[in-house]
Short mmCIF file of C-alpha atoms in Angstrom, two decimals:
data_model
loop_
_atom_site.label_atom_id
_atom_site.label_comp_id
_atom_site.label_asym_id
_atom_site.label_seq_id
_atom_site.Cartn_x
_atom_site.Cartn_y
_atom_site.Cartn_z
CA MET A 15 -16.14 -23.74 19.11
CA ILE A 16 -14.05 -20.61 19.50
CA SER A 17 -11.01 -20.05 17.33
CA VAL A 18 -8.29 -17.45 17.75
CA ASP A 19 -6.93 -15.88 14.59
CA GLN A 20 -3.18 -15.40 15.03
CA SER A 21 -2.28 -15.41 11.34
CA PRO A 22 -1.69 -12.05 9.68
CA PRO A 23 -3.03 -11.40 6.20
CA SER A 24 -0.92 -12.41 3.22
CA VAL A 25 -0.05 -9.23 1.33
CA GLN A 26 1.74 -8.76 -1.98
CA LEU A 27 2.51 -5.38 -3.55
CA LEU A 28 2.37 -5.66 -7.34
CA PRO A 29 4.44 -3.43 -9.65
CA VAL A 30 3.53 0.24 -9.30
CA GLN A 31 2.85 1.97 -12.61
CA GLN A 32 2.98 5.64 -13.53
CA GLY A 33 0.02 7.00 -15.44
CA GLN A 34 0.30 8.16 -19.04
CA GLY A 35 -0.91 11.28 -20.84
CA ALA A 36 -3.38 13.28 -18.75
CA ALA A 37 -2.79 10.87 -15.83
CA LEU A 38 0.99 11.41 -15.79
CA ASN A 39 0.90 12.69 -12.19
CA GLN A 40 -0.81 9.49 -10.99
CA LEU A 41 0.66 6.28 -9.65
CA GLN A 42 -1.37 3.12 -10.09
CA ILE A 43 -0.81 1.00 -6.98
CA HIS A 44 -1.91 -2.64 -7.16
CA TRP A 45 -1.84 -5.31 -4.45
CA LYS A 46 -3.14 -8.73 -3.56
CA VAL A 47 -4.27 -9.54 -0.02
CA THR A 48 -5.75 -12.77 1.26
CA ASP A 49 -7.15 -13.43 4.72
CA ASP A 50 -9.95 -15.58 6.07
CA ASN A 51 -11.21 -12.84 8.42
CA PRO A 52 -10.48 -9.42 6.92
CA ALA A 53 -11.17 -6.26 8.86
CA ASP A 54 -13.69 -3.70 7.74
CA LYS A 55 -11.59 -1.37 5.55
CA PRO A 56 -8.46 -3.54 5.80
CA ILE A 57 -6.01 -1.63 3.53
CA ALA A 58 -3.86 1.47 4.08
CA LEU A 59 -1.23 2.93 1.75
CA TYR A 60 1.89 4.93 2.61
CA TYR A 61 4.91 6.51 0.91
CA ALA A 62 8.39 7.51 2.08
CA ALA A 63 11.50 9.09 0.59
CA ASN A 64 13.54 6.11 1.88
CA GLN A 65 12.84 2.65 3.25
CA GLU A 66 13.52 3.71 6.83
CA GLY A 67 10.72 6.28 6.67
CA PRO A 68 9.15 8.32 7.96
CA TRP A 69 6.12 6.80 6.23
CA GLU A 70 3.41 9.27 5.25
CA PRO A 71 -0.19 8.19 4.61
CA ILE A 72 -1.49 8.22 1.06
CA ASN A 73 -5.02 7.55 2.30
CA GLY A 74 -6.83 6.24 5.34
CA TRP A 75 -8.06 2.69 5.80
CA GLN A 76 -10.03 1.59 2.75
CA ASP A 77 -11.80 -1.40 1.23
CA ASN A 78 -9.64 -4.08 -0.37
CA LEU A 79 -10.27 -3.17 -4.00
CA GLY A 80 -6.87 -4.41 -5.18
CA SER A 81 -5.78 -1.08 -6.60
CA TYR A 82 -5.65 2.64 -5.97
CA ASN A 83 -4.88 5.53 -8.35
CA TRP A 84 -2.91 8.11 -6.38
CA THR A 85 -2.64 11.64 -7.73
CA VAL A 86 0.81 12.69 -6.55
CA GLY A 87 0.68 16.25 -5.22
CA ALA A 88 3.21 18.97 -4.70
CA GLY A 89 5.80 18.35 -2.01
CA VAL A 90 6.00 14.61 -2.63
CA PRO A 91 9.56 13.42 -3.38
CA THR A 92 10.37 12.50 -6.99
CA LYS A 93 11.89 9.21 -5.75
CA LEU A 94 9.76 7.35 -3.24
CA TYR A 95 8.85 3.98 -1.79
CA ILE A 96 5.30 2.63 -1.52
CA ARG A 97 3.95 0.48 1.33
CA VAL A 98 0.65 -1.39 1.57
CA VAL A 99 -0.55 -2.43 5.04
CA ALA A 100 -3.28 -5.03 5.54
CA ARG A 101 -5.13 -5.85 8.77
CA ASP A 102 -7.62 -8.53 9.71
CA ALA A 103 -10.57 -8.56 12.09
CA ALA A 104 -8.40 -9.92 14.93
CA GLY A 105 -5.95 -7.03 14.63
CA ASN A 106 -3.15 -8.95 12.90
CA VAL A 107 -1.20 -6.70 10.53
CA SER A 108 1.20 -7.34 7.68
CA ARG A 109 2.79 -5.13 5.06
CA ALA A 110 4.68 -5.12 1.81
CA GLU A 111 6.71 -2.33 0.24
CA THR A 112 8.70 -1.59 -2.86
CA ASP A 113 12.32 -2.71 -2.66
CA ARG A 114 13.50 0.02 -5.05
CA PRO A 115 12.39 3.65 -5.26
CA ILE A 116 9.68 4.63 -7.71
CA ILE A 117 10.73 7.55 -9.91
CA VAL A 118 7.87 10.03 -10.39
CA ASP A 119 8.27 12.11 -13.56
#
């Protein structure tokens, strides 16, 4: 029996947290993704100065580890939005993003 996967992954972006102390320039990005047929390296992260973009990559496609510690470098806006994109083996894609800007101290 052959089945066709037309359902995109379910993706939820959890609250983004700023690091403390020595990790003050880091954002801790957490997400939850579920899919019956995930792609190899199914997660990509992006940021933008506003919700309309342009969206810049934080990293390339990575394993679904549920979190990523991003060291925010020079040139990144102090107020930004975060987006997580998930893909499955059939090429279905879904995303979730912050609805309010993250303030980076």
